Every structure is written in structure tokens, then in C-alpha cells.
Coordinates of C-alpha atoms in Angstrom, one line a residue:
X1 CA 99.0 89.8 122.6
X2 CA 95.6 88.3 121.8
X3 CA 92.6 87.7 124.1
X4 CA 89.8 85.1 124.0
X5 CA 87.3 87.6 122.4
X6 CA 89.6 88.0 119.4
X7 CA 90.9 91.4 120.3
X8 CA 94.5 92.2 120.9
X9 CA 96.5 94.7 122.9
X10 CA 99.1 96.4 120.6
X11 CA 101.5 99.2 120.6
X12 CA 101.5 101.6 117.6
X13 CA 104.7 99.9 116.4
X14 CA 103.1 96.5 116.6
X15 CA 100.1 97.6 114.6
X16 CA 102.4 99.2 112.0
X17 CA 104.4 96.0 111.9
X18 CA 101.3 94.1 111.0
X19 CA 100.7 96.4 108.1
X20 CA 104.3 96.1 106.9
X21 CA 104.4 92.3 106.9
X22 CA 100.8 91.4 106.2
X23 CA 99.5 90.6 102.7
X24 CA 97.9 93.4 100.6
X25 CA 94.1 93.3 101.0
X26 CA 91.7 94.0 98.1
X27 CA 90.9 97.4 99.8
X28 CA 94.6 98.3 99.6
X29 CA 94.9 97.5 96.0
X30 CA 91.7 99.5 95.2
X31 CA 93.3 102.4 97.0
X32 CA 96.5 102.1 94.9
X33 CA 94.4 102.0 91.7
X34 CA 92.6 105.2 92.7
X35 CA 96.0 106.8 93.5
X36 CA 97.3 105.8 90.0
X37 CA 94.1 107.3 88.5
X38 CA 94.7 110.6 90.4
X39 CA 98.3 110.7 89.2
X40 CA 97.2 110.2 85.6
X41 CA 94.7 113.1 86.0
X42 CA 97.4 115.3 87.6
X43 CA 99.7 114.6 84.6
X44 CA 96.9 115.6 82.2
X45 CA 96.0 118.7 84.1
X46 CA 99.6 120.0 84.4
X47 CA 100.8 119.1 80.8
X48 CA 97.5 120.1 79.0
X49 CA 98.6 123.7 78.7
X50 CA 101.7 122.7 76.6
X51 CA 99.4 121.5 73.9
X52 CA 97.1 124.6 74.1
X53 CA 99.9 127.2 73.9
X54 CA 100.7 126.8 70.1
X55 CA 97.1 127.3 69.3
X56 CA 96.7 130.3 71.6
X57 CA 99.8 132.0 70.1
X58 CA 98.0 132.1 66.7
X59 CA 94.4 132.7 68.0
X60 CA 95.3 135.4 70.5
X61 CA 98.4 136.8 68.8
X62 CA 100.6 136.5 71.9
X63 CA 104.3 136.9 72.3
X64 CA 106.3 133.9 73.4
X65 CA 107.3 135.7 76.6
X66 CA 103.6 136.1 77.5
X67 CA 102.9 132.5 76.7
X68 CA 105.6 131.4 79.1
X69 CA 103.6 133.0 81.9
X70 CA 100.9 130.3 81.4
X71 CA 103.4 127.5 82.1
X72 CA 105.1 129.5 84.9
X73 CA 101.8 130.1 86.7
X74 CA 101.0 126.5 87.1
X75 CA 104.6 125.6 88.3
X76 CA 104.5 128.4 90.8
X77 CA 101.1 127.2 92.0
X78 CA 102.4 123.7 92.4
X79 CA 105.2 124.9 94.6
X80 CA 102.9 126.9 96.8
X81 CA 100.5 123.9 97.1
X82 CA 103.4 121.7 98.2
X83 CA 104.7 124.3 100.8
X84 CA 101.5 125.8 102.2
X85 CA 98.5 123.5 101.6
X86 CA 99.9 120.0 101.8
X87 CA 100.9 120.3 105.5
X88 CA 97.1 120.5 106.3
X89 CA 96.9 116.8 105.6
X90 CA 98.9 116.2 108.8
X91 CA 96.3 118.1 110.7
X92 CA 93.0 117.2 109.1
X93 CA 93.8 114.0 107.2
X94 CA 94.9 112.9 103.8
X95 CA 91.5 112.1 102.3
X96 CA 89.7 115.4 103.0
X97 CA 92.6 117.4 101.5
X98 CA 92.7 115.2 98.4
X99 CA 89.0 115.7 97.9
X100 CA 89.2 119.4 98.3
X101 CA 92.2 119.7 96.0
X102 CA 90.5 117.6 93.3
X103 CA 87.5 119.8 93.5
X104 CA 89.7 122.9 93.2
X105 CA 91.6 121.4 90.3
X106 CA 88.4 120.5 88.4
X107 CA 87.2 124.1 89.0
X108 CA 90.4 125.5 87.7
X109 CA 90.3 123.4 84.5
X110 CA 86.7 124.3 83.9
X111 CA 87.4 128.0 84.4
X112 CA 90.4 127.7 82.0
X113 CA 88.1 126.3 79.3
X114 CA 86.0 129.5 79.5
X115 CA 88.9 132.0 79.8
X116 CA 88.7 134.9 77.3
X117 CA 91.9 136.7 78.3
X118 CA 95.5 135.8 79.1
X119 CA 95.3 137.1 82.6
X120 CA 92.2 135.0 83.3
X121 CA 93.9 131.9 81.9
X122 CA 97.0 132.5 84.0
X123 CA 94.9 132.7 87.2
X124 CA 93.1 129.5 86.3
X125 CA 96.3 127.7 85.6
X126 CA 97.7 128.9 89.0
X127 CA 94.6 127.5 90.7
X128 CA 95.1 124.1 89.0
X129 CA 98.8 124.1 89.8
X130 CA 98.0 124.9 93.5
X131 CA 95.7 121.9 93.6
X132 CA 98.1 119.5 91.8
X133 CA 101.0 120.5 93.9
X134 CA 98.9 119.7 97.0
X135 CA 97.8 116.3 95.6
X136 CA 101.2 115.2 94.6
X137 CA 102.7 116.0 98.0
X138 CA 99.9 114.1 99.8
X139 CA 99.6 111.1 97.4
X140 CA 103.2 109.9 98.2
X141 CA 102.4 109.5 101.9
X142 CA 99.0 107.9 101.0
X143 CA 100.6 105.4 98.7
X144 CA 103.3 104.5 101.3
X145 CA 100.8 104.2 104.1
X146 CA 98.3 102.1 102.1
X147 CA 100.8 99.4 101.1
X148 CA 102.9 96.8 102.7
X149 CA 106.7 96.6 102.6
X150 CA 106.8 94.1 99.8
X151 CA 104.6 96.0 97.3
X152 CA 105.4 99.6 98.3
X153 CA 108.0 100.2 95.6
X154 CA 105.8 98.7 92.9
X155 CA 102.7 100.8 94.0
X156 CA 104.6 104.0 94.1
X157 CA 106.3 103.3 90.8
X158 CA 102.9 102.8 89.2
X159 CA 101.8 106.1 90.6
X160 CA 104.9 107.9 89.4
X161 CA 104.5 106.6 85.8
X162 CA 100.8 107.7 85.9
X163 CA 101.9 111.3 85.5
X164 CA 103.5 110.9 82.0
X165 CA 100.6 108.7 81.0
X166 CA 98.4 111.6 81.8
X167 CA 100.6 113.9 79.6
X168 CA 100.3 111.5 76.7
X169 CA 96.5 111.5 77.1
X170 CA 96.6 115.3 77.0
X171 CA 98.5 115.1 73.7
X172 CA 96.1 112.5 72.4
X173 CA 93.1 114.7 73.2
X174 CA 94.7 117.6 71.4
X175 CA 95.5 115.4 68.3
X176 CA 92.0 114.0 68.1
X177 CA 89.7 116.9 69.1
X178 CA 91.4 120.3 68.5
X179 CA 90.5 120.5 64.8
X180 CA 86.8 119.8 65.5
X181 CA 86.2 121.5 68.9
X182 CA 89.1 123.9 69.4
X183 CA 91.6 124.3 72.3
X184 CA 89.0 124.6 75.0
X185 CA 88.1 120.9 74.7
X186 CA 91.5 120.2 76.3
X187 CA 90.6 121.8 79.6
X188 CA 87.0 120.5 79.5
X189 CA 88.1 116.9 79.2
X190 CA 90.6 117.6 82.1
X191 CA 87.9 119.0 84.2
X192 CA 85.7 116.0 83.6
X193 CA 88.4 113.5 84.3
X194 CA 89.4 115.3 87.5
X195 CA 85.8 115.5 88.8
X196 CA 85.4 111.8 88.1
X197 CA 88.1 111.0 90.6
X198 CA 86.1 112.6 93.5
X199 CA 83.5 109.7 93.7
X200 CA 86.4 107.2 93.3
X201 CA 88.2 108.7 96.3
X202 CA 84.9 108.7 98.3
X203 CA 84.3 105.0 97.5
X204 CA 87.7 103.4 97.4
X205 CA 90.4 105.6 99.1
X206 CA 89.9 105.5 102.9
X207 CA 92.0 107.6 105.3
X208 CA 95.2 105.5 105.7
X209 CA 95.4 103.7 109.0
X210 CA 98.8 105.2 109.9
X211 CA 97.2 108.7 109.6
X212 CA 94.4 107.6 112.0
X213 CA 97.0 106.3 114.4
X214 CA 99.1 109.5 114.4
X215 CA 96.2 112.0 114.9
X216 CA 93.7 112.7 117.7
X217 CA 90.6 112.1 115.5
X218 CA 87.0 111.6 116.7
X219 CA 86.1 107.9 117.4
X220 CA 89.8 107.1 116.9
X221 CA 89.6 103.7 118.5
X222 CA 86.5 102.5 116.6
X223 CA 87.8 103.8 113.3
X224 CA 91.1 102.1 113.8
X225 CA 89.4 98.8 114.6
X226 CA 87.1 99.1 111.7
X227 CA 90.1 99.7 109.4
X228 CA 92.0 96.8 110.9
X229 CA 89.1 94.4 110.3
X230 CA 88.8 95.6 106.7
X231 CA 92.5 94.9 106.2
X232 CA 92.0 91.4 107.6
X233 CA 93.7 92.0 111.0
X234 CA 92.3 91.5 114.5
X235 CA 91.0 94.6 116.3
X236 CA 92.7 96.0 119.4
X237 CA 91.1 96.6 122.8
X238 CA 93.4 99.6 123.6
X239 CA 95.2 102.2 121.6
X240 CA 98.1 104.3 122.9
X241 CA 97.5 108.0 122.7
X242 CA 98.5 109.8 119.5
X243 CA 101.9 111.4 119.3
X244 CA 102.4 115.0 120.4
X245 CA 100.7 117.5 118.2
X246 CA 104.0 119.2 117.1
X247 CA 103.0 120.2 113.6
X248 CA 104.1 121.8 110.4
X249 CA 107.7 122.7 109.9
X250 CA 108.7 122.6 113.5
X251 CA 108.4 118.8 113.3
X252 CA 110.1 118.6 109.9
X253 CA 113.1 120.6 111.3
X254 CA 113.2 119.2 114.8
X255 CA 116.5 118.0 116.2
X256 CA 117.2 114.6 114.9
X257 CA 115.0 115.2 111.9
X258 CA 116.6 118.3 110.4
X259 CA 119.6 116.4 108.8
X260 CA 117.3 113.9 107.1
X261 CA 115.0 116.7 105.7
X262 CA 118.0 118.6 104.3
X263 CA 119.5 115.5 102.9
X264 CA 116.5 114.2 100.9
X265 CA 115.6 117.8 99.7
X266 CA 119.1 118.4 98.5
X267 CA 119.2 114.9 96.8
X268 CA 116.0 115.6 94.8
X269 CA 117.0 119.2 94.0
X270 CA 120.3 118.0 92.5
X271 CA 118.8 115.0 90.8
X272 CA 116.1 117.0 89.1
X273 CA 118.7 119.0 87.3
X274 CA 119.7 115.9 85.3
X275 CA 116.2 114.5 84.9
X276 CA 114.8 117.7 83.5
X277 CA 117.8 118.4 81.3
X278 CA 116.9 115.3 79.3
X279 CA 113.2 116.1 79.3
X280 CA 113.7 119.7 78.2
X281 CA 116.7 119.5 75.9
X282 CA 116.8 116.1 74.1
X283 CA 114.6 117.2 71.2
X284 CA 116.5 120.5 70.8
X285 CA 119.9 118.7 71.0
X286 CA 118.8 116.3 68.3
X287 CA 117.5 119.2 66.1
X288 CA 120.8 121.1 66.6
X289 CA 122.7 118.1 65.5
X290 CA 120.8 118.0 62.2
X291 CA 117.7 116.0 62.9
X292 CA 114.5 117.1 61.3
X293 CA 111.5 118.3 63.3
X294 CA 109.7 115.0 63.1
X295 CA 112.7 113.1 64.4
X296 CA 113.3 115.6 67.1
X297 CA 109.8 115.2 68.3
X298 CA 110.1 111.4 68.1
X299 CA 113.2 111.6 70.4
X300 CA 111.1 113.3 73.1
X301 CA 108.2 110.9 72.7
X302 CA 110.5 107.9 72.9
X303 CA 112.0 109.3 76.1
X304 CA 108.5 109.6 77.7
X305 CA 107.5 106.1 76.7
X306 CA 110.8 104.6 77.9
X307 CA 110.3 106.4 81.2
X308 CA 107.0 104.7 81.7
X309 CA 108.7 101.3 81.1
X310 CA 111.6 102.3 83.4
X311 CA 109.4 103.2 86.3
X312 CA 107.4 100.0 86.0
X313 CA 110.6 97.9 85.8
X314 CA 112.0 99.6 88.8
X315 CA 109.0 98.9 90.9
X316 CA 108.9 95.3 89.8
X317 CA 112.4 94.5 91.0
X318 CA 112.7 96.7 94.0
X319 CA 111.5 96.4 97.6
X320 CA 112.1 98.5 100.7
X321 CA 115.0 96.2 101.7
X322 CA 117.1 97.3 98.7
X323 CA 115.5 100.6 97.8
X324 CA 118.5 102.8 98.7
X325 CA 120.9 100.6 96.8
X326 CA 118.7 100.3 93.7
X327 CA 118.0 104.0 93.6
X328 CA 121.8 104.8 93.8
X329 CA 122.3 102.3 90.9
X330 CA 119.7 103.9 88.7
X331 CA 121.0 107.4 89.4
X332 CA 124.5 106.2 88.4
X333 CA 123.0 104.8 85.2
X334 CA 121.3 108.1 84.6
X335 CA 124.6 109.9 84.8
X336 CA 126.1 107.5 82.2
X337 CA 123.1 108.0 79.9
X338 CA 123.3 111.7 80.2
X339 CA 127.0 111.7 79.3
X340 CA 126.2 109.4 76.4
X341 CA 123.9 112.1 74.9
X342 CA 127.0 114.2 74.4
X343 CA 129.2 111.4 73.1
X344 CA 127.1 109.5 70.5
X345 CA 127.4 110.3 66.8
X346 CA 124.9 112.8 65.5
X347 CA 122.5 110.2 64.0
X348 CA 118.7 109.9 64.6
X349 CA 119.0 106.2 65.6
X350 CA 121.7 107.0 68.2
X351 CA 119.7 109.9 69.7
X352 CA 116.6 107.8 70.0
X353 CA 118.7 105.1 71.8
X354 CA 120.2 107.4 74.3
X355 CA 116.9 109.3 74.8
X356 CA 115.3 105.9 75.7
X357 CA 118.0 105.1 78.2
X358 CA 117.8 108.6 79.7
X359 CA 114.0 108.2 80.0
X360 CA 114.3 104.8 81.6
X361 CA 116.8 105.7 84.3
X362 CA 115.3 109.2 84.9
X363 CA 111.9 107.7 85.6
X364 CA 113.4 104.9 87.7
X365 CA 115.3 107.3 89.8
X366 CA 112.2 109.3 90.4
X367 CA 110.3 106.1 91.4
X368 CA 113.1 105.5 93.9
X369 CA 112.9 109.0 95.3
X370 CA 109.1 108.9 95.8
X371 CA 109.5 105.5 97.5
X372 CA 112.2 106.8 99.9
X373 CA 110.8 110.2 100.7
X374 CA 107.8 109.1 102.9
X375 CA 110.2 107.0 105.0
X376 CA 112.1 110.1 105.9
X377 CA 109.3 111.5 108.0
X378 CA 107.1 110.3 110.9
X379 CA 103.4 109.9 110.0
X380 CA 102.4 112.9 112.0
X381 CA 104.5 115.2 109.8
X382 CA 104.8 113.1 106.6
X383 CA 102.7 115.3 104.3
X384 CA 104.4 118.4 105.6
X385 CA 107.9 116.9 105.0
X386 CA 107.1 115.5 101.6
X387 CA 105.4 118.8 100.6
X388 CA 108.5 120.8 101.7
X389 CA 110.9 118.5 99.7
X390 CA 108.8 118.6 96.6
X391 CA 108.4 122.4 96.9
X392 CA 112.1 122.9 97.2
X393 CA 112.8 120.6 94.2
X394 CA 110.1 122.2 92.1
X395 CA 111.4 125.7 92.7
X396 CA 115.0 124.7 92.2
X397 CA 114.3 122.6 89.1
X398 CA 113.6 125.8 87.3
X399 CA 117.3 126.4 87.2
X400 CA 117.9 123.3 85.0
X401 CA 116.8 124.8 81.7
X402 CA 118.4 128.1 82.6
X403 CA 121.8 126.5 83.3
X404 CA 121.7 124.4 80.1
X405 CA 120.6 127.5 78.1
X406 CA 123.5 129.5 79.6
X407 CA 126.0 126.8 78.8
X408 CA 124.9 126.4 75.2
X409 CA 124.7 130.2 74.8
X410 CA 128.3 130.4 76.0
X411 CA 129.3 128.3 73.0
X412 CA 130.0 125.0 74.8
X413 CA 129.6 121.8 72.8
X414 CA 127.0 119.3 73.7
X415 CA 129.7 116.9 75.0
X416 CA 130.7 119.5 77.7
X417 CA 127.1 120.4 78.6
X418 CA 126.0 116.8 78.9
X419 CA 129.0 116.1 81.0
X420 CA 128.1 118.9 83.4
X421 CA 124.6 117.5 83.9
X422 CA 125.9 114.0 84.2
X423 CA 128.0 115.4 87.1
X424 CA 124.8 116.5 88.9
X425 CA 123.6 112.8 88.8
X426 CA 127.0 111.6 90.1
X427 CA 126.8 114.0 93.0
X428 CA 123.2 112.8 93.8
X429 CA 124.3 109.2 93.7
X430 CA 127.3 109.9 96.0
X431 CA 124.9 111.3 98.6
X432 CA 123.9 107.8 99.5
X433 CA 127.4 107.3 100.8
X434 CA 126.9 110.1 103.4
X435 CA 123.2 109.3 104.1
X436 CA 122.2 110.6 107.6
X437 CA 120.6 108.1 110.0
X438 CA 116.9 108.1 110.4
X439 CA 115.5 107.4 107.0
X440 CA 115.7 103.7 106.9
X441 CA 112.2 102.3 107.0
X442 CA 108.7 103.6 106.9
X443 CA 107.5 104.0 110.4

């Protein structure tokens, strides 16, 4: 309803409908660009250690088991960040938490560059993981809340593929600079890139309007109207009060919400078994089948590059109207690609082809998940819910390499092992047939 002075009276649902159906403003696109940049930096920060470890093994004379602690510390930190810190975004806002986490990540990377012992490096990597886990859990709601219905899948897909791009940049840094500057340059570059995102957030990533609507913030009415005007919408003369301050996990597991939370967490937990199987084991499978070291590495690189293309393609052809159907289709294709890894002849060309398909559909399925998961939770508990789901998936995904290793150690052929992991994807796809009510649209 509009008045002569240009203001309008609106319910919260009416304001959200404006955002869903309206065109994307330049401010929204700038926010998406910053989110993509943050995802690239996160990918760099997390994967940088994988390029440092071979050098540390020689320089510090460490056993492989001790080197594994460096990777495990960041993964453990990421899970804790998702579980414990991300929920604060529902209390204090998305933007302040992102800024704090970026500062902590930059500090962790800088400290890692100056580490002189294994224990110090493990602590620094845990700090970085804690920060990245927080950011990843909060960025998904930010991306969903900063976009309209038409462009949401594309924006989130671009953010998802930013992570492997960051990993590729970390590898490029190692290739270009390790010989001249040593392994510490890897973390110094990461610290600089992460710190550079802080002014970008301050300038171009405002607190999402849906977060302002959901919380009792100071000057709420004025801030909402200012944001509406920046988005090209008429201001409102009255705002309904924010929703009840039921917070944290009580909201995520409230009656009516509990089934949706368990459904989406279980879906991602099962799906990640198949996604990570390809990521962890494709080079090793190729090597075991007779490929040389160069070819085995190429197989892994092709899978990453294909994943970037797959995520972009998924976002280009998907919208919120067909997101569930498209995600189920990509997960089914992922199952086929995984089974094909075990069935193709042992030739370099065939391994490269199936690795590419696995990368495409693995990344596309993740783009689908990250588009769906914010819609499973109301704005006032969205960061908490997404953080819980990602934390569960991250802890559970550690079982993927263990399961595969156990199956191979038991003497099973790659055909059987790949069929087992294809079955995980089939189970994940079938979950869309028993999807609980409540996770249909972003509200």
C-alpha cells in the first residue's frame, strides 16, 4: 500500500517479496562480487597448507603422521567455526562477524608464516580454520539474502566455485615463488589477500536487509528504509516488530523445523562421501591403474578445472523454481560418473574424461546444496542452521577417505569401491523424493 508522500505500509512478507521479484541493483551485484572474492580467499587459506607440507617434510624432517596434523587442525577448526561462532551472526549481524573472522584469518595466516615449530603451525592453522569455517557458514545466508529469486542460484554458484579458484591460486603461488622466497611466502600472500577483503566488506557488503528485518537492531526503521532506497524500492512508514528472539539451536530444532534441519544435514553428509571420494582418490586410482605421476596429477587438476565449469553452468541454467529438480539431476549424474570411474578401461584419456565429469557434477551438486540450504531456515536462525549443517557435513566427510581406504585395503577392486560411493550419491538423490515440507522458498 502506497501513500502520497511516497512511503508505503508493508508487512515483512511484502518487503521480502519486493526483494525476491525486483531487479538486482548495482549494490547487490557489488555485494555478490565481494562474496566471490571472500570465497576465493577462503579457498586459498584452506588449501595453502597442502602445498607447504611437502617442503616442510624435507626442511623440518617430519613424519607423515605429524604432517597430517597440520591439515587436521584446520579442518577441526572449520567445524568448530561452523558450530560455535557462526550462530553469532544471527544475534549480532552477518557483516560484523565476517569482518571479525577475516581479521582472525589474516592473523592466523601471518602467524603461520612466522611459525618455527610444528605445534605453533598447528595452532595457527586451527585459528585460520576457525575463521574460514565461520565465514563459509555465514556467506551462504549473505549470498541468498543479497540476491533476488532469479539470480540467486547463479550468485551462489559463483561463490562456490570461488573456493577451488583460491586453491588454484595457492598452487600458482607455490609454483612461482617457493624457489625464490621459500614456503613462508605462501602464508604471507594469503594474509595479504585476506586482509585486503576487510576494506572491500566495509565499502561494498552491507548488512543484508533480511537480517535487519529479523533482528531488533538500533535505528531499525531508518536503516531498513535507507537500504530499501539504495535497492531502488520505496521506503515504508511502519515496520512490524522483529520475530521472537528464539536463538541458536533451539530455533534450528524447534517443532516444525527439526525435520528440515535433519533432512538437509543428512543429505549433505551423504553427498559429501561421493564428492570427496573423487577429489581424494582420483589421482591415486589413476596411478594404481598404471598412470605415471604426471598423468595422475593432471587427472586431479582436470577434475578441479571441470568443477569450476560445472558450478558456473549449474548457476546459469538454474533458478529457485527448479533448484530441487536440478540438484537431484546433478546428484544422479554424479552417481553415474562415480560408477564410471570404476568401469572405464585403465587408460590416461579415459581417466581424464571421467575425472572431468565427476568434477562437473560434484561441483554442480554442491552449488545446488548451497542454494538450497539457506531456504531451509528462517532469517533469524539462518546462520545458525547453515553453520550446523556445514559442521555436521565437515566432521562426517572425514569418513570418506577412511571408508575408501578401508575398502581398497580389503582387496576390493576399483569397480566395487566406485560402485559403493556411487550408491551414496543415489541415496542422496533419493532423499528429494521424501523431502519434508518447509524448505521450499527463501523466506
